[in-house]
Coordinates of C-alpha atoms in Angstrom, one line a residue:
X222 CA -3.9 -10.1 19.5
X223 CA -3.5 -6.9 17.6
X224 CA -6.6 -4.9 16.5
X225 CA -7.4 -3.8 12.9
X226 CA -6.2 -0.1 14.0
X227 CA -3.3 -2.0 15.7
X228 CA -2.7 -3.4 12.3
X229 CA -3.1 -0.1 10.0
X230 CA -0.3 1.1 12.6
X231 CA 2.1 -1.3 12.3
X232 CA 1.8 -1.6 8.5
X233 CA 1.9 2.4 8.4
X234 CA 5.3 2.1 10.5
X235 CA 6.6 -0.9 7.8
X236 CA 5.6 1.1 5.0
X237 CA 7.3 4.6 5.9
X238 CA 10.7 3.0 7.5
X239 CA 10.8 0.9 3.9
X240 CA 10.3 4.6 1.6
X241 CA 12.7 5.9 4.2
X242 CA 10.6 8.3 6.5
X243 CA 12.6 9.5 9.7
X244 CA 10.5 7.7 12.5
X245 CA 8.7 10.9 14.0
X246 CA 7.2 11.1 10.8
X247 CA 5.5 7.8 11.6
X248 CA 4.5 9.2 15.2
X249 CA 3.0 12.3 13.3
X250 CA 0.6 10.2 11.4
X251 CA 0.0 6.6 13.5
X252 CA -2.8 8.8 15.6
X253 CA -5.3 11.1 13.9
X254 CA -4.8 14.7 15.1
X255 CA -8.5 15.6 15.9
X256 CA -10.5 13.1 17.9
X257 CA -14.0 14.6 18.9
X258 CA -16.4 12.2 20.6
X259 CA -19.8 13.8 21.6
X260 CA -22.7 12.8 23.0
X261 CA -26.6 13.5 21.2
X262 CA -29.4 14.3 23.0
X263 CA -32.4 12.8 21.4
X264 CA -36.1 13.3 21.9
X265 CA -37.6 9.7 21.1
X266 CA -41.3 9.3 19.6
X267 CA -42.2 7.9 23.2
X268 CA -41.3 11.1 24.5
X269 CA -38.0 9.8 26.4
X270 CA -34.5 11.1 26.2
X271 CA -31.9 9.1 25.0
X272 CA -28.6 9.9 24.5
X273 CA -26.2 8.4 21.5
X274 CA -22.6 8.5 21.2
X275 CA -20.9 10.0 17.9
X276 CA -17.6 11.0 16.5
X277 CA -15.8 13.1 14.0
X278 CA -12.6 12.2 13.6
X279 CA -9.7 13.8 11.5
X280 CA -6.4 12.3 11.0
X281 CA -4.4 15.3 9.5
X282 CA -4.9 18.4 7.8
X283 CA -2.0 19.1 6.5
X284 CA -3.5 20.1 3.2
X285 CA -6.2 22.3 4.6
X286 CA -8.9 20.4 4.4
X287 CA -10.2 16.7 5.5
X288 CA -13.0 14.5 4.5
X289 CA -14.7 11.6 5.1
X290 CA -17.6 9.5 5.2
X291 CA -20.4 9.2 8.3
X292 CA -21.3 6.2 9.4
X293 CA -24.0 4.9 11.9
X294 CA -23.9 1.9 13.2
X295 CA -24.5 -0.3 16.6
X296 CA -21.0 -1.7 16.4
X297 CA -19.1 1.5 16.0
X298 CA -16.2 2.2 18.0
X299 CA -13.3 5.1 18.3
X300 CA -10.7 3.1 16.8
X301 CA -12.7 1.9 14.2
X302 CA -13.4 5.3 13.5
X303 CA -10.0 6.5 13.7
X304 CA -8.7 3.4 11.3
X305 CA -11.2 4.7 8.8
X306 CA -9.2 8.6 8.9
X307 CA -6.6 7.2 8.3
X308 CA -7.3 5.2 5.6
X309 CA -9.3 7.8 3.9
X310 CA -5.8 9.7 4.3
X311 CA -3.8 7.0 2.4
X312 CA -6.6 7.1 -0.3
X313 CA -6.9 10.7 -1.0
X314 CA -2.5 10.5 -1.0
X315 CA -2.2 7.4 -3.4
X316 CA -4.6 9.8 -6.1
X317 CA -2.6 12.6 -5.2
X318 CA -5.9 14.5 -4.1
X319 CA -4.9 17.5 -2.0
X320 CA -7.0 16.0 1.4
X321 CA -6.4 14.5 4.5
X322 CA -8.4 12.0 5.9
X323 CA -11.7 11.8 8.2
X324 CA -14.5 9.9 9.6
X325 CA -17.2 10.4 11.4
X326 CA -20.6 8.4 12.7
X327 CA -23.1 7.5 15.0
X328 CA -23.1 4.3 17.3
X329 CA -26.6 3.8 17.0
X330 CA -29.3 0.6 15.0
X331 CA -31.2 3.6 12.5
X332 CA -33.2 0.3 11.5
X333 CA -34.7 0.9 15.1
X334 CA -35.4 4.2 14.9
X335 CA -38.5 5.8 13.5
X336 CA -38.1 8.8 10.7
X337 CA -38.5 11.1 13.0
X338 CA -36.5 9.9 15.4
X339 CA -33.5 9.6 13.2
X340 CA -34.0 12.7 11.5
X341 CA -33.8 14.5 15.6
X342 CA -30.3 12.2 15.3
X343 CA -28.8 13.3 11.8
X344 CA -30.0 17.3 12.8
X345 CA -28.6 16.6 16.4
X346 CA -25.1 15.1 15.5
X347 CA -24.5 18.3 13.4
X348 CA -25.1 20.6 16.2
X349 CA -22.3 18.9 17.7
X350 CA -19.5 18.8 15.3
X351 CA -20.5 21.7 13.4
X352 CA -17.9 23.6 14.9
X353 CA -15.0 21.0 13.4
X354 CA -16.8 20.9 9.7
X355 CA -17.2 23.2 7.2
X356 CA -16.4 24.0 3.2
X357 CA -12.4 25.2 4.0
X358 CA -12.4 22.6 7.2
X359 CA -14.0 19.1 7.1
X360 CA -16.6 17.2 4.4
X361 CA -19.0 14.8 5.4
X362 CA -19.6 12.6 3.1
X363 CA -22.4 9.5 2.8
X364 CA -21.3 5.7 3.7
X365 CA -23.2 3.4 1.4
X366 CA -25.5 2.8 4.4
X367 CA -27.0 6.4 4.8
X368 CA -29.1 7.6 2.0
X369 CA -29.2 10.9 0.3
X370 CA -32.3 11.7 3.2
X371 CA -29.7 11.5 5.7
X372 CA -27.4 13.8 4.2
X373 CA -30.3 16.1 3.2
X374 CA -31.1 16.6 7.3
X375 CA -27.4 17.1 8.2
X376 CA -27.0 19.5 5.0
X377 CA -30.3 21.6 6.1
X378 CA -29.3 21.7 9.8
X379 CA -25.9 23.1 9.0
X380 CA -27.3 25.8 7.2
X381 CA -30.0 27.2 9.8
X382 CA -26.9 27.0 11.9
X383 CA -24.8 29.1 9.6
X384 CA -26.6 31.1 7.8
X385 CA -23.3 32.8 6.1
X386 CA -21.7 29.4 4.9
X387 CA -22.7 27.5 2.1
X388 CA -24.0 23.8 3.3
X389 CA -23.3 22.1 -0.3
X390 CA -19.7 20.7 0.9
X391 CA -22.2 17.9 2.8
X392 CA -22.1 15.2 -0.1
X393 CA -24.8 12.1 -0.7
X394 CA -27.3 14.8 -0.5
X395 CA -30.6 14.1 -3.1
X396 CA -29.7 15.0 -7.1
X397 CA -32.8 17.9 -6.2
X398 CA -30.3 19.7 -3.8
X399 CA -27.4 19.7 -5.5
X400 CA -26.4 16.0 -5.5
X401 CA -24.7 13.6 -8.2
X402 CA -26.8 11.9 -10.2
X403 CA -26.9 8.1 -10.4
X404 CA -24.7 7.9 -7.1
X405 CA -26.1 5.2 -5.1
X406 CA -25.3 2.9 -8.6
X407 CA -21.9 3.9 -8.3
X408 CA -21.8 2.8 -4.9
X409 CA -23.3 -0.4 -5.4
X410 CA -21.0 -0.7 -8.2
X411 CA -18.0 -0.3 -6.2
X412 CA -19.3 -2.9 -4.0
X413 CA -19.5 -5.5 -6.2
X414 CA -16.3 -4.5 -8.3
X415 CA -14.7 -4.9 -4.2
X416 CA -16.4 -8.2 -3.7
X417 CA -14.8 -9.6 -6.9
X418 CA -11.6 -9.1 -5.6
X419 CA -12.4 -10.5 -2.6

């Protein structure tokens, strides 16, 4: 039984042959070109170490510059991930907006983790992709799940790590730090409008 990403694939392949694509065109964008899986160190409140898996994943930059939303989640997997690049890809292309698609997250419950905790997770996964993101490279950008807090942490830890780059290409930061307003109503709009159709 084929998987979701399985699925996007095969679609993707249906989809080019029918517009008339040569095939390698297909084998250029079935697979994201950037996969970066990394591994967070995290001081807990009990004074443990644990360690969480993340990923930043970017499915083609072929116009300079990707973006894509973070997500953290207990379920999240690679191909998920990767499904979600793509399909920020085939967004950004059907509005003719010049971006290629990415995706990024944490596999991780942030219901179970206290504020600090989860704050030490947000600062940490930057650390480790912030060499991949960047205003003229990658934009993270807030899943419905992670509130402008979130984004605040990864926004702030950017900037003590590069002092020289501006950290405002981080998006679902607070309205206070340079945010949109009424953005969490537009989300939840979108949800419903989606549900409708469902």
């Amino acid at each position: 039984m084929n998987t979701s990403y399985e699925h996007l694939q095969n679609m993707m392949e249906d989809v080019l042959r029918q517009l008339g694509y040569p095939n390698e065109i297909y084998h250029l964008l079935k697979e994201p070109s950037r996969v970066l899986k990394v591994r967070i160190p995290v001081r807990m409140d009990d004074d443990k170490i644990r360690i969480f898996t993340g990923y930043r994943i970017q499915h083609h930059d072929l116009f300079g510059v990707t973006q894509g939303n973070v997500h953290f989640r207990p379920t999240l997997t690679e191909k998920e991930v990767s499904a979600l690049a793509i399909l920020r890809s085939v967004k950004a292309s059907n509005l003719q907006l010049p971006l290629g698609g990415s995706c990024g997250g944490v596999v991780c419950d942030p219901r179970e983790l206290s504020y600090r905790e989860l704050e030490r997770l947000c600062r940490g996964y930057v650390r480790v992709i912030q060499h991949v993101i960047g205003p003229q490279l990658d934009i993270p950008s807030s899943d419905a799940s992670l509130d402008p807090q979130i984004m605040a942490w990864m926004m702030d830890e950017y900037s003590r790590l590069n002092a020289n780059e501006d950290p405002n290409f981080i998006t679902g930061k607070p309205f206070v730090l340079g945010g949109l307003k009424k953005k969490e109503e537009a989300i939840k709009q979108g949800g419903s409008f989606r549900q409708s159709f469902l």
